[in-house]
Amino acid sequence: MLSFEEATARLQAAGQPHVLRFWSELSAEEKDVFLDELSQLDPEELSQHCRAAAEAASRASGEEERLDTHMEPVAPEFIGSVCKSDKETLKQWEDEGFLQIAENRVAVLLLAGGQGTRLGVPYPKGMYNVGLPSGKTLYQIQAERIRKVQELASEKNGSKCTVPWYIMTSEFTLEPTEKFFKENGYFGLEPSDVIMFEQRMIPAVSFDGKIILEKKNKIAMAPDGNGGLYRALVDNNVLEDMERRGVQYVHVYCVDNILVRLADPVFIGFCVSKGADCGAKVVEKAYPAEPVGVVCRVDGIYQVVEYSELKPETAEQRHPGGELVYSAGNICNHFFTRDFLREVAQKFQGQLKQHVAIKKVPFVDEDGSLVKPTKPNGIKMEKFVFDVFQFSKKFVAFEVLREEEFSPLKNADGAPVDTPTTVRRSLLAQHYRWAVQAGANFLDEHGNPITPKIRTAQDEDPPAICEISPLVSYFGEGLDEVLKQKNLKSPFLLHENNENNESSSKFLV
């Protein structure tokens, strides 16, 4: 373990000697814990981090750099689309994707380092129950989609297959996530195929470049953003594990999207068919000022431009047909080859842009008393997973329908969007559409027919409540034989009977 003298020398070298100012007040056990934490900090990296954070924060307080004059949209030949492609092409991409899955070449990687703070809960977002009739959490829904896509690929290609699930956690989420999966039997997945690893934590810094202490013997730390993935892949030997399993393609996504299609065979097949090393799913922006990043080219290089980096007149530009020129909204849903991930991890991860987040960071004052600030007092630096597009040799974008594939959970109920209520509605509306399209009829509590309505607004519930287990249908397929010409009483729950592997349902009339 690091000695007190060594720790002092390291902190002096990094310009942070104040970190040990309470040393004499600590117990022997507290000193050991603190020295263990300090031993993980590299003095040179620490010095660079603190200096860069202060410099970045001073720049962030000024005018955002505008990129308008350097921008151009993604060229049409590099964009695929669910809505603009014919059925035959979509089927070819899907078949290619299922083939890759069946041959054990596809993995999914979940970015799950964030806590549910904005939701008002003290546990990871993936453990959140949004109030579905089944009571399923985000983790369970996603696990069951993996099980179903494995089953579909095996059936189509006649060979048993596995889609490994890599889950990047943080210091805050690793332990509760591991415990939750164990308590729930890994939701029917093989435990050896669920690989959890931890991203790095980095110190929070004051505006004058000094490390913030959250306790007398603990530095205030924060995850290094979802772009910390590339460093974490190296630190935890994840790429070696992928290579050992024969994984060539990785689908990366964020935990909060209730509609995410894990290992989506159409997206995988499109990217593989195009020979891409990097791909991004996008949705059409709802309106010009929607606060989402836009996938585009800047000086010929692919990247995501944040809405704050655009002038309103640029965001409002339209094609002659009326579509927005910069319409490709980023949803943090990506395709990477393993080789590309290795190249980024080994050569480029140190070049990723540092994004500044100005936060309220609890701290101990000069007297050693805990202070919970009422206004921002600290800097947390983050890297974003999508900032690697610039290193791609063959980048593609794939446009999907928002109502089918994107509904993120970010805020507690009471906020206008991205709440438990809005994501629950999104999923139930999707399942209602699937049932109606499969030929089902819905009845109210009195047995009277409910008039079908395929399109519903975000702030209204579908005409009937219908939830379909991912174990029954991955994305609406195979429902005709189960639901055609059936009268279903709302609320309706179609789930998998684990004993005989047959579909069973509640409230089927």
Short mmCIF file of C-alpha atoms in Angstrom, two decimals:
data_model
loop_
_atom_site.label_atom_id
_atom_site.label_comp_id
_atom_site.label_asym_id
_atom_site.label_seq_id
_atom_site.Cartn_x
_atom_site.Cartn_y
_atom_site.Cartn_z
CA MET A 1 0.00 0.00 0.00
CA LEU A 2 1.04 3.60 -0.58
CA SER A 3 2.72 5.24 2.41
CA PHE A 4 1.74 8.65 3.78
CA GLU A 5 5.05 10.12 2.54
CA GLU A 6 4.49 8.71 -0.97
CA ALA A 7 0.93 10.03 -1.04
CA THR A 8 2.14 13.45 0.05
CA ALA A 9 4.77 13.50 -2.68
CA ARG A 10 2.27 12.48 -5.35
CA LEU A 11 -0.23 15.14 -4.33
CA GLN A 12 2.49 17.80 -4.13
CA ALA A 13 3.57 16.88 -7.66
CA ALA A 14 -0.03 17.20 -8.87
CA GLY A 15 -0.51 20.55 -7.11
CA GLN A 16 -3.10 19.09 -4.72
CA PRO A 17 -1.49 19.01 -1.22
CA HIS A 18 -4.75 20.22 0.42
CA VAL A 19 -6.23 16.72 -0.02
CA LEU A 20 -4.41 15.51 3.12
CA ARG A 21 -5.24 18.46 5.34
CA PHE A 22 -7.39 16.35 7.71
CA TRP A 23 -4.85 13.51 7.97
CA SER A 24 -4.15 14.01 11.66
CA GLU A 25 -7.87 13.69 12.48
CA LEU A 26 -8.33 10.30 10.81
CA SER A 27 -8.41 6.91 12.49
CA ALA A 28 -5.94 4.20 11.43
CA GLU A 29 -8.70 2.48 9.43
CA GLU A 30 -9.75 5.72 7.71
CA LYS A 31 -6.12 6.41 6.79
CA ASP A 32 -5.78 2.96 5.19
CA VAL A 33 -8.97 3.46 3.15
CA PHE A 34 -7.77 6.88 2.00
CA LEU A 35 -4.29 5.66 1.03
CA ASP A 36 -5.88 2.84 -0.98
CA GLU A 37 -7.95 5.38 -2.92
CA LEU A 38 -4.97 7.70 -3.47
CA SER A 39 -2.81 4.81 -4.71
CA GLN A 40 -5.07 4.51 -7.75
CA LEU A 41 -4.40 8.08 -8.90
CA ASP A 42 -1.52 8.78 -11.27
CA PRO A 43 0.11 12.13 -10.37
CA GLU A 44 0.68 13.23 -13.97
CA GLU A 45 -2.84 12.28 -15.08
CA LEU A 46 -4.28 13.95 -11.98
CA SER A 47 -2.42 17.19 -12.64
CA GLN A 48 -3.53 17.23 -16.29
CA HIS A 49 -7.14 16.42 -15.32
CA CYS A 50 -7.42 19.22 -12.75
CA ARG A 51 -5.83 21.79 -15.05
CA ALA A 52 -7.96 20.74 -18.04
CA ALA A 53 -11.15 20.83 -15.95
CA ALA A 54 -10.55 24.39 -14.78
CA GLU A 55 -9.62 25.55 -18.29
CA ALA A 56 -12.62 23.81 -19.87
CA ALA A 57 -14.99 25.28 -17.29
CA SER A 58 -13.76 28.82 -18.00
CA ARG A 59 -14.31 28.23 -21.72
CA ALA A 60 -17.75 26.70 -21.11
CA SER A 61 -18.89 29.84 -19.32
CA GLY A 62 -18.47 31.76 -22.56
CA GLU A 63 -20.23 31.48 -25.92
CA GLU A 64 -20.58 27.92 -27.31
CA GLU A 65 -18.54 27.43 -30.44
CA ARG A 66 -20.84 27.48 -33.45
CA LEU A 67 -20.17 24.82 -36.05
CA ASP A 68 -22.76 25.88 -38.62
CA THR A 69 -20.36 26.97 -41.35
CA HIS A 70 -18.43 23.69 -41.12
CA MET A 71 -21.43 21.33 -41.17
CA GLU A 72 -23.08 19.16 -43.77
CA PRO A 73 -25.64 16.35 -43.36
CA VAL A 74 -24.75 12.68 -43.69
CA ALA A 75 -24.62 11.75 -47.38
CA PRO A 76 -27.65 9.68 -48.52
CA GLU A 77 -25.50 6.72 -49.58
CA PHE A 78 -24.38 6.30 -45.96
CA ILE A 79 -27.89 6.28 -44.50
CA GLY A 80 -30.18 3.27 -44.25
CA SER A 81 -33.79 3.62 -43.21
CA VAL A 82 -36.54 1.40 -41.88
CA CYS A 83 -39.24 3.61 -43.40
CA LYS A 84 -37.62 4.40 -46.76
CA SER A 85 -36.35 0.91 -47.66
CA ASP A 86 -38.42 -1.73 -49.46
CA LYS A 87 -39.43 -4.94 -47.69
CA GLU A 88 -37.04 -7.09 -49.71
CA THR A 89 -34.02 -4.97 -48.71
CA LEU A 90 -35.07 -4.96 -45.05
CA LYS A 91 -35.47 -8.74 -45.20
CA GLN A 92 -31.94 -9.12 -46.66
CA TRP A 93 -30.48 -7.01 -43.84
CA GLU A 94 -32.47 -8.94 -41.24
CA ASP A 95 -31.34 -12.31 -42.62
CA GLU A 96 -27.72 -11.13 -42.58
CA GLY A 97 -28.09 -9.96 -38.99
CA PHE A 98 -29.67 -13.23 -37.85
CA LEU A 99 -26.87 -15.16 -39.57
CA GLN A 100 -24.21 -13.19 -37.66
CA ILE A 101 -26.11 -13.74 -34.40
CA ALA A 102 -26.51 -17.46 -35.11
CA GLU A 103 -22.77 -17.78 -35.67
CA ASN A 104 -22.04 -16.20 -32.25
CA ARG A 105 -20.44 -13.10 -33.75
CA VAL A 106 -22.72 -10.52 -32.07
CA ALA A 107 -22.67 -9.13 -28.53
CA VAL A 108 -24.61 -6.35 -26.84
CA LEU A 109 -23.02 -3.83 -24.52
CA LEU A 110 -25.10 -1.86 -22.04
CA LEU A 111 -23.99 1.53 -20.70
CA ALA A 112 -25.29 1.44 -17.13
CA GLY A 113 -22.94 3.57 -15.05
CA GLY A 114 -25.50 6.22 -14.05
CA GLN A 115 -27.70 6.28 -10.97
CA GLY A 116 -31.42 7.02 -10.91
CA THR A 117 -30.88 10.38 -9.20
CA ARG A 118 -33.11 12.39 -11.57
CA LEU A 119 -35.78 9.73 -11.13
CA GLY A 120 -35.61 10.27 -7.39
CA VAL A 121 -34.41 6.74 -6.59
CA PRO A 122 -31.13 5.63 -4.96
CA TYR A 123 -30.55 2.61 -7.22
CA PRO A 124 -29.52 2.01 -10.86
CA LYS A 125 -32.01 2.96 -13.59
CA GLY A 126 -32.13 -0.58 -14.94
CA MET A 127 -33.79 -1.74 -11.70
CA TYR A 128 -36.64 0.74 -12.16
CA ASN A 129 -40.22 -0.51 -12.52
CA VAL A 130 -42.14 1.94 -14.74
CA GLY A 131 -45.54 0.53 -13.77
CA LEU A 132 -46.25 -2.03 -16.49
CA PRO A 133 -49.00 -4.60 -15.78
CA SER A 134 -46.27 -7.26 -15.49
CA GLY A 135 -44.19 -5.17 -13.08
CA LYS A 136 -41.06 -5.82 -15.18
CA THR A 137 -37.98 -3.64 -14.76
CA LEU A 138 -35.85 -2.27 -17.61
CA TYR A 139 -33.21 -4.94 -16.90
CA GLN A 140 -35.77 -7.74 -17.17
CA ILE A 141 -37.27 -6.42 -20.41
CA GLN A 142 -33.80 -6.19 -21.97
CA ALA A 143 -32.73 -9.64 -20.76
CA GLU A 144 -35.87 -11.19 -22.25
CA ARG A 145 -35.26 -9.49 -25.59
CA ILE A 146 -31.80 -11.06 -25.68
CA ARG A 147 -33.31 -14.47 -24.94
CA LYS A 148 -35.86 -14.04 -27.74
CA VAL A 149 -33.41 -12.82 -30.38
CA GLN A 150 -31.16 -15.80 -29.57
CA GLU A 151 -34.15 -18.11 -30.01
CA LEU A 152 -35.17 -16.53 -33.33
CA ALA A 153 -31.63 -16.69 -34.73
CA SER A 154 -31.29 -20.32 -33.65
CA GLU A 155 -34.59 -21.26 -35.29
CA LYS A 156 -33.75 -19.48 -38.55
CA ASN A 157 -30.27 -20.96 -38.89
CA GLY A 158 -30.60 -24.31 -37.13
CA SER A 159 -27.88 -23.82 -34.53
CA LYS A 160 -27.92 -22.85 -30.86
CA CYS A 161 -26.32 -19.46 -30.29
CA THR A 162 -25.42 -16.98 -27.57
CA VAL A 163 -25.49 -13.19 -27.50
CA PRO A 164 -23.17 -12.20 -24.62
CA TRP A 165 -24.37 -9.22 -22.57
CA TYR A 166 -21.60 -6.88 -21.43
CA ILE A 167 -22.75 -4.37 -18.80
CA MET A 168 -20.59 -1.36 -18.01
CA THR A 169 -21.32 -0.21 -14.48
CA SER A 170 -19.69 2.31 -12.16
CA GLU A 171 -18.61 2.38 -8.53
CA PHE A 172 -22.21 3.40 -7.74
CA THR A 173 -24.03 0.74 -9.77
CA LEU A 174 -21.85 -2.40 -9.88
CA GLU A 175 -22.76 -3.94 -6.53
CA PRO A 176 -26.55 -3.32 -6.65
CA THR A 177 -26.67 -4.50 -10.28
CA GLU A 178 -24.80 -7.73 -9.51
CA LYS A 179 -27.06 -8.39 -6.52
CA PHE A 180 -30.22 -7.68 -8.53
CA PHE A 181 -29.24 -10.07 -11.32
CA LYS A 182 -28.33 -12.84 -8.86
CA GLU A 183 -31.60 -12.42 -6.94
CA ASN A 184 -33.54 -12.71 -10.21
CA GLY A 185 -31.65 -15.70 -11.62
CA TYR A 186 -30.12 -13.53 -14.35
CA PHE A 187 -33.64 -13.42 -15.86
CA GLY A 188 -33.11 -16.81 -17.51
CA LEU A 189 -29.74 -16.01 -19.11
CA GLU A 190 -26.60 -18.01 -18.42
CA PRO A 191 -24.68 -16.13 -15.69
CA SER A 192 -21.41 -16.71 -17.58
CA ASP A 193 -22.87 -14.81 -20.56
CA VAL A 194 -23.61 -11.69 -18.47
CA ILE A 195 -20.29 -9.89 -18.02
CA MET A 196 -20.26 -6.85 -15.73
CA PHE A 197 -17.32 -4.48 -15.56
CA GLU A 198 -16.64 -1.12 -14.00
CA GLN A 199 -15.75 2.18 -15.63
CA ARG A 200 -13.20 4.54 -14.15
CA MET A 201 -14.07 7.16 -11.58
CA ILE A 202 -12.38 10.57 -11.78
CA PRO A 203 -12.17 13.38 -9.23
CA ALA A 204 -14.59 16.30 -9.17
CA VAL A 205 -12.71 19.60 -9.30
CA SER A 206 -13.45 23.11 -8.04
CA PHE A 207 -13.47 26.08 -10.41
CA ASP A 208 -9.89 26.92 -9.39
CA GLY A 209 -8.66 23.42 -10.31
CA LYS A 210 -8.57 21.88 -6.84
CA ILE A 211 -9.82 18.37 -6.00
CA ILE A 212 -13.01 18.39 -3.92
CA LEU A 213 -13.19 16.27 -0.76
CA GLU A 214 -16.60 14.75 0.00
CA LYS A 215 -15.33 13.40 3.35
CA LYS A 216 -12.17 14.05 5.33
CA ASN A 217 -10.75 10.84 3.87
CA LYS A 218 -12.54 10.60 0.52
CA ILE A 219 -12.27 12.46 -2.76
CA ALA A 220 -15.53 13.38 -4.53
CA MET A 221 -15.51 11.07 -7.56
CA ALA A 222 -17.76 10.68 -10.59
CA PRO A 223 -17.91 8.25 -13.54
CA ASP A 224 -15.99 9.53 -16.57
CA GLY A 225 -19.09 9.52 -18.81
CA ASN A 226 -20.25 6.81 -21.20
CA GLY A 227 -17.19 7.60 -23.31
CA GLY A 228 -15.21 6.04 -20.47
CA LEU A 229 -16.18 2.79 -22.17
CA TYR A 230 -13.00 2.70 -24.25
CA ARG A 231 -10.65 2.95 -21.28
CA ALA A 232 -12.80 0.44 -19.35
CA LEU A 233 -12.57 -2.10 -22.20
CA VAL A 234 -8.79 -2.11 -21.71
CA ASP A 235 -8.76 -1.94 -17.91
CA ASN A 236 -11.10 -4.94 -17.63
CA ASN A 237 -9.79 -7.08 -20.53
CA VAL A 238 -13.23 -7.02 -22.16
CA LEU A 239 -11.91 -7.05 -25.72
CA GLU A 240 -9.93 -10.21 -24.93
CA ASP A 241 -13.11 -11.84 -23.65
CA MET A 242 -14.93 -10.87 -26.85
CA GLU A 243 -12.14 -12.31 -28.96
CA ARG A 244 -12.19 -15.56 -27.00
CA ARG A 245 -15.94 -15.88 -27.67
CA GLY A 246 -15.58 -15.07 -31.38
CA VAL A 247 -17.51 -11.79 -31.13
CA GLN A 248 -16.91 -9.52 -34.14
CA TYR A 249 -19.79 -7.04 -33.87
CA VAL A 250 -21.02 -5.13 -30.82
CA HIS A 251 -24.35 -3.35 -30.34
CA VAL A 252 -23.90 -0.57 -27.72
CA TYR A 253 -26.85 1.20 -26.11
CA CYS A 254 -27.99 3.15 -23.03
CA VAL A 255 -29.99 1.56 -20.23
CA ASP A 256 -32.85 4.07 -20.20
CA ASN A 257 -34.48 3.37 -23.60
CA ILE A 258 -37.47 1.12 -22.93
CA LEU A 259 -37.96 0.40 -26.66
CA VAL A 260 -34.38 -0.62 -27.48
CA ARG A 261 -34.02 -3.59 -29.83
CA LEU A 262 -31.02 -5.44 -28.44
CA ALA A 263 -28.81 -7.04 -31.11
CA ASP A 264 -31.29 -5.73 -33.69
CA PRO A 265 -30.74 -8.06 -36.68
CA VAL A 266 -31.85 -5.42 -39.22
CA PHE A 267 -29.37 -2.83 -37.88
CA ILE A 268 -26.58 -5.40 -37.51
CA GLY A 269 -27.26 -6.75 -41.00
CA PHE A 270 -27.31 -3.27 -42.55
CA CYS A 271 -23.98 -2.32 -40.97
CA VAL A 272 -22.32 -5.63 -41.91
CA SER A 273 -23.66 -5.43 -45.47
CA LYS A 274 -22.20 -1.92 -45.84
CA GLY A 275 -18.82 -3.02 -44.48
CA ALA A 276 -19.11 -0.43 -41.70
CA ASP A 277 -16.82 -0.34 -38.69
CA CYS A 278 -19.06 2.16 -36.87
CA GLY A 279 -22.78 2.88 -37.13
CA ALA A 280 -25.41 4.96 -35.37
CA LYS A 281 -29.16 4.58 -35.14
CA VAL A 282 -30.93 7.91 -35.50
CA VAL A 283 -34.50 9.17 -35.31
CA GLU A 284 -35.97 12.13 -37.16
CA LYS A 285 -35.95 15.19 -34.94
CA ALA A 286 -39.45 16.05 -33.73
CA TYR A 287 -38.90 19.80 -34.30
CA PRO A 288 -35.90 22.02 -35.15
CA ALA A 289 -35.13 23.13 -31.57
CA GLU A 290 -35.48 19.67 -30.01
CA PRO A 291 -32.57 19.36 -27.54
CA VAL A 292 -30.89 16.31 -29.07
CA GLY A 293 -27.55 16.03 -30.81
CA VAL A 294 -27.47 15.71 -34.60
CA VAL A 295 -25.37 13.14 -36.46
CA CYS A 296 -23.65 14.96 -39.34
CA ARG A 297 -20.26 15.79 -40.83
CA VAL A 298 -18.07 18.66 -39.65
CA ASP A 299 -15.20 19.50 -41.99
CA GLY A 300 -15.82 16.11 -43.60
CA ILE A 301 -15.59 14.18 -40.32
CA TYR A 302 -18.57 12.41 -38.76
CA GLN A 303 -19.61 13.53 -35.31
CA VAL A 304 -22.57 14.46 -33.13
CA VAL A 305 -23.21 18.20 -32.93
CA GLU A 306 -25.10 19.27 -29.81
CA TYR A 307 -28.17 21.46 -30.25
CA SER A 308 -26.40 24.26 -28.31
CA GLU A 309 -23.70 24.34 -31.01
CA LEU A 310 -26.23 25.21 -33.74
CA LYS A 311 -27.72 28.55 -34.68
CA PRO A 312 -31.55 28.42 -34.89
CA GLU A 313 -31.48 29.24 -38.60
CA THR A 314 -29.25 26.21 -39.26
CA ALA A 315 -31.45 23.89 -37.18
CA GLU A 316 -34.49 25.14 -39.12
CA GLN A 317 -33.07 24.52 -42.62
CA ARG A 318 -35.30 22.26 -44.73
CA HIS A 319 -35.07 20.34 -47.98
CA PRO A 320 -37.46 21.27 -50.82
CA GLY A 321 -39.78 18.47 -49.65
CA GLY A 322 -40.06 20.02 -46.20
CA GLU A 323 -37.80 17.63 -44.26
CA LEU A 324 -35.22 19.08 -41.90
CA VAL A 325 -31.71 19.14 -43.39
CA TYR A 326 -30.24 18.26 -39.98
CA SER A 327 -32.81 15.72 -38.90
CA ALA A 328 -30.67 12.76 -37.77
CA GLY A 329 -31.24 12.83 -34.01
CA ASN A 330 -28.70 10.83 -31.99
CA ILE A 331 -30.22 8.23 -29.60
CA CYS A 332 -27.02 6.63 -28.22
CA ASN A 333 -27.57 3.36 -30.05
CA HIS A 334 -24.47 2.21 -31.90
CA PHE A 335 -22.79 -0.55 -33.90
CA PHE A 336 -19.05 -1.15 -33.64
CA THR A 337 -16.77 -3.85 -34.93
CA ARG A 338 -14.51 -5.37 -32.28
CA ASP A 339 -11.50 -4.32 -34.35
CA PHE A 340 -12.69 -0.70 -34.32
CA LEU A 341 -13.19 -0.78 -30.55
CA ARG A 342 -9.68 -2.17 -30.12
CA GLU A 343 -8.19 0.53 -32.35
CA VAL A 344 -9.99 3.30 -30.43
CA ALA A 345 -9.01 1.82 -27.06
CA GLN A 346 -5.35 1.46 -28.02
CA LYS A 347 -4.77 4.56 -30.16
CA PHE A 348 -7.47 7.19 -29.77
CA GLN A 349 -9.23 7.10 -26.39
CA GLY A 350 -6.80 9.70 -25.02
CA GLN A 351 -7.86 12.07 -27.82
CA LEU A 352 -11.57 12.04 -26.98
CA LYS A 353 -13.06 15.45 -26.23
CA GLN A 354 -13.68 16.24 -22.57
CA HIS A 355 -17.17 17.62 -21.96
CA VAL A 356 -17.77 19.88 -18.98
CA ALA A 357 -20.62 19.31 -16.53
CA ILE A 358 -21.01 22.04 -13.89
CA LYS A 359 -22.58 20.38 -10.83
CA LYS A 360 -23.49 20.82 -7.18
CA VAL A 361 -20.90 18.66 -5.44
CA PRO A 362 -21.23 18.04 -1.65
CA PHE A 363 -17.95 18.85 0.10
CA VAL A 364 -16.24 19.25 3.48
CA ASP A 365 -15.30 22.81 4.38
CA GLU A 366 -12.16 24.02 6.17
CA ASP A 367 -13.62 22.89 9.50
CA GLY A 368 -14.34 19.40 8.17
CA SER A 369 -18.12 19.93 8.15
CA LEU A 370 -20.20 18.50 5.29
CA VAL A 371 -21.74 21.18 3.06
CA LYS A 372 -24.47 20.55 0.50
CA PRO A 373 -24.18 23.49 -1.89
CA THR A 374 -27.25 25.33 -3.17
CA LYS A 375 -25.54 26.37 -6.40
CA PRO A 376 -22.99 24.67 -8.68
CA ASN A 377 -19.52 24.58 -7.16
CA GLY A 378 -17.69 21.86 -9.06
CA ILE A 379 -16.67 20.45 -12.40
CA LYS A 380 -17.23 16.88 -13.52
CA MET A 381 -15.53 15.96 -16.77
CA GLU A 382 -17.19 13.45 -19.09
CA LYS A 383 -16.39 11.72 -22.34
CA PHE A 384 -19.21 10.67 -24.69
CA VAL A 385 -19.41 7.29 -26.38
CA PHE A 386 -20.26 8.82 -29.77
CA ASP A 387 -17.16 11.01 -29.97
CA VAL A 388 -15.32 8.14 -31.69
CA PHE A 389 -17.20 8.55 -34.98
CA GLN A 390 -14.32 10.74 -36.20
CA PHE A 391 -11.98 7.72 -36.15
CA SER A 392 -14.20 5.53 -38.32
CA LYS A 393 -13.02 4.44 -41.75
CA LYS A 394 -16.58 3.53 -42.84
CA PHE A 395 -19.37 5.21 -40.89
CA VAL A 396 -23.08 4.65 -41.55
CA ALA A 397 -26.31 5.92 -40.02
CA PHE A 398 -29.57 3.99 -39.77
CA GLU A 399 -32.88 5.84 -39.40
CA VAL A 400 -35.62 4.20 -37.33
CA LEU A 401 -39.08 5.26 -36.21
CA ARG A 402 -39.11 7.06 -32.87
CA GLU A 403 -42.42 5.52 -31.78
CA GLU A 404 -41.02 2.03 -32.38
CA GLU A 405 -37.48 2.35 -31.02
CA PHE A 406 -36.86 5.36 -28.80
CA SER A 407 -38.45 6.37 -25.51
CA PRO A 408 -35.88 7.19 -22.80
CA LEU A 409 -36.46 7.29 -19.05
CA LYS A 410 -34.68 10.33 -17.61
CA ASN A 411 -37.00 12.27 -15.31
CA ALA A 412 -39.42 11.65 -12.46
CA ASP A 413 -43.14 11.97 -13.11
CA GLY A 414 -44.15 15.61 -13.17
CA ALA A 415 -41.64 16.51 -15.90
CA PRO A 416 -43.15 17.02 -19.38
CA VAL A 417 -41.21 14.22 -21.15
CA ASP A 418 -39.08 11.11 -20.62
CA THR A 419 -40.84 10.05 -17.42
CA PRO A 420 -42.06 6.66 -16.13
CA THR A 421 -45.51 7.57 -17.46
CA THR A 422 -44.33 8.52 -20.97
CA VAL A 423 -42.12 5.44 -21.40
CA ARG A 424 -44.85 3.14 -20.09
CA ARG A 425 -47.28 4.66 -22.58
CA SER A 426 -44.74 4.23 -25.39
CA LEU A 427 -44.35 0.51 -24.72
CA LEU A 428 -48.05 -0.18 -24.16
CA ALA A 429 -48.98 1.80 -27.29
CA GLN A 430 -46.48 -0.25 -29.31
CA HIS A 431 -47.85 -3.54 -27.98
CA TYR A 432 -51.42 -2.38 -28.65
CA ARG A 433 -50.44 -1.62 -32.28
CA TRP A 434 -48.87 -5.07 -32.64
CA ALA A 435 -52.02 -6.76 -31.34
CA VAL A 436 -54.36 -4.77 -33.61
CA GLN A 437 -52.12 -5.39 -36.64
CA ALA A 438 -52.19 -9.11 -35.79
CA GLY A 439 -56.00 -9.05 -36.05
CA ALA A 440 -57.00 -8.82 -32.38
CA ASN A 441 -60.17 -7.09 -31.17
CA PHE A 442 -60.26 -5.33 -27.79
CA LEU A 443 -63.22 -5.22 -25.43
CA ASP A 444 -63.85 -2.91 -22.49
CA GLU A 445 -64.75 -4.09 -18.95
CA HIS A 446 -68.39 -4.50 -20.04
CA GLY A 447 -67.53 -6.62 -23.07
CA ASN A 448 -68.17 -3.85 -25.59
CA PRO A 449 -65.82 -3.45 -28.59
CA ILE A 450 -63.20 -0.69 -28.32
CA THR A 451 -62.74 1.29 -31.53
CA PRO A 452 -59.18 0.71 -32.81
CA LYS A 453 -56.82 3.68 -32.89
CA ILE A 454 -53.31 2.99 -34.16
CA ARG A 455 -51.81 6.44 -33.53
CA THR A 456 -51.88 7.98 -30.05
CA ALA A 457 -50.33 11.17 -28.73
CA GLN A 458 -47.49 11.00 -26.21
CA ASP A 459 -49.74 12.38 -23.48
CA GLU A 460 -52.55 9.85 -23.91
CA ASP A 461 -52.91 6.16 -23.14
CA PRO A 462 -53.71 3.72 -25.96
CA PRO A 463 -57.43 2.77 -26.29
CA ALA A 464 -56.73 -0.56 -24.56
CA ILE A 465 -53.97 -1.70 -22.21
CA CYS A 466 -51.93 -4.51 -23.77
CA GLU A 467 -48.52 -5.85 -22.73
CA ILE A 468 -46.73 -8.57 -24.70
CA SER A 469 -43.74 -10.35 -23.19
CA PRO A 470 -40.50 -10.16 -25.19
CA LEU A 471 -40.36 -13.94 -24.74
CA VAL A 472 -43.47 -14.16 -26.95
CA SER A 473 -42.49 -11.56 -29.55
CA TYR A 474 -39.23 -9.67 -30.06
CA PHE A 475 -40.62 -6.97 -32.32
CA GLY A 476 -44.21 -7.84 -33.22
CA GLU A 477 -43.45 -11.05 -35.12
CA GLY A 478 -45.39 -14.29 -34.67
CA LEU A 479 -48.52 -12.78 -33.13
CA ASP A 480 -51.01 -13.59 -35.90
CA GLU A 481 -51.38 -17.23 -34.86
CA VAL A 482 -51.88 -16.24 -31.22
CA LEU A 483 -54.13 -13.16 -31.54
CA LYS A 484 -55.86 -13.17 -34.95
CA GLN A 485 -59.65 -12.73 -34.58
CA LYS A 486 -59.33 -13.07 -30.79
CA ASN A 487 -61.39 -10.87 -28.49
CA LEU A 488 -59.13 -9.46 -25.79
CA LYS A 489 -60.33 -7.83 -22.61
CA SER A 490 -58.37 -4.77 -21.52
CA PRO A 491 -56.03 -4.90 -19.63
CA PHE A 492 -54.44 -7.77 -21.55
CA LEU A 493 -51.13 -9.46 -20.72
CA LEU A 494 -49.58 -11.99 -23.09
CA HIS A 495 -46.68 -13.78 -21.45
CA GLU A 496 -44.57 -16.89 -21.79
CA ASN A 497 -45.47 -20.00 -19.78
CA ASN A 498 -42.08 -21.21 -18.60
CA GLU A 499 -43.28 -24.74 -17.79
CA ASN A 500 -44.41 -25.85 -21.22
CA ASN A 501 -42.84 -23.09 -23.34
CA GLU A 502 -46.19 -22.06 -24.77
CA SER A 503 -47.74 -18.63 -24.85
CA SER A 504 -50.36 -17.99 -22.22
CA SER A 505 -52.38 -14.89 -21.45
CA LYS A 506 -54.55 -13.16 -18.95
CA PHE A 507 -57.95 -11.69 -19.76
CA LEU A 508 -58.39 -13.59 -23.05
CA VAL A 509 -62.12 -13.80 -23.77
#
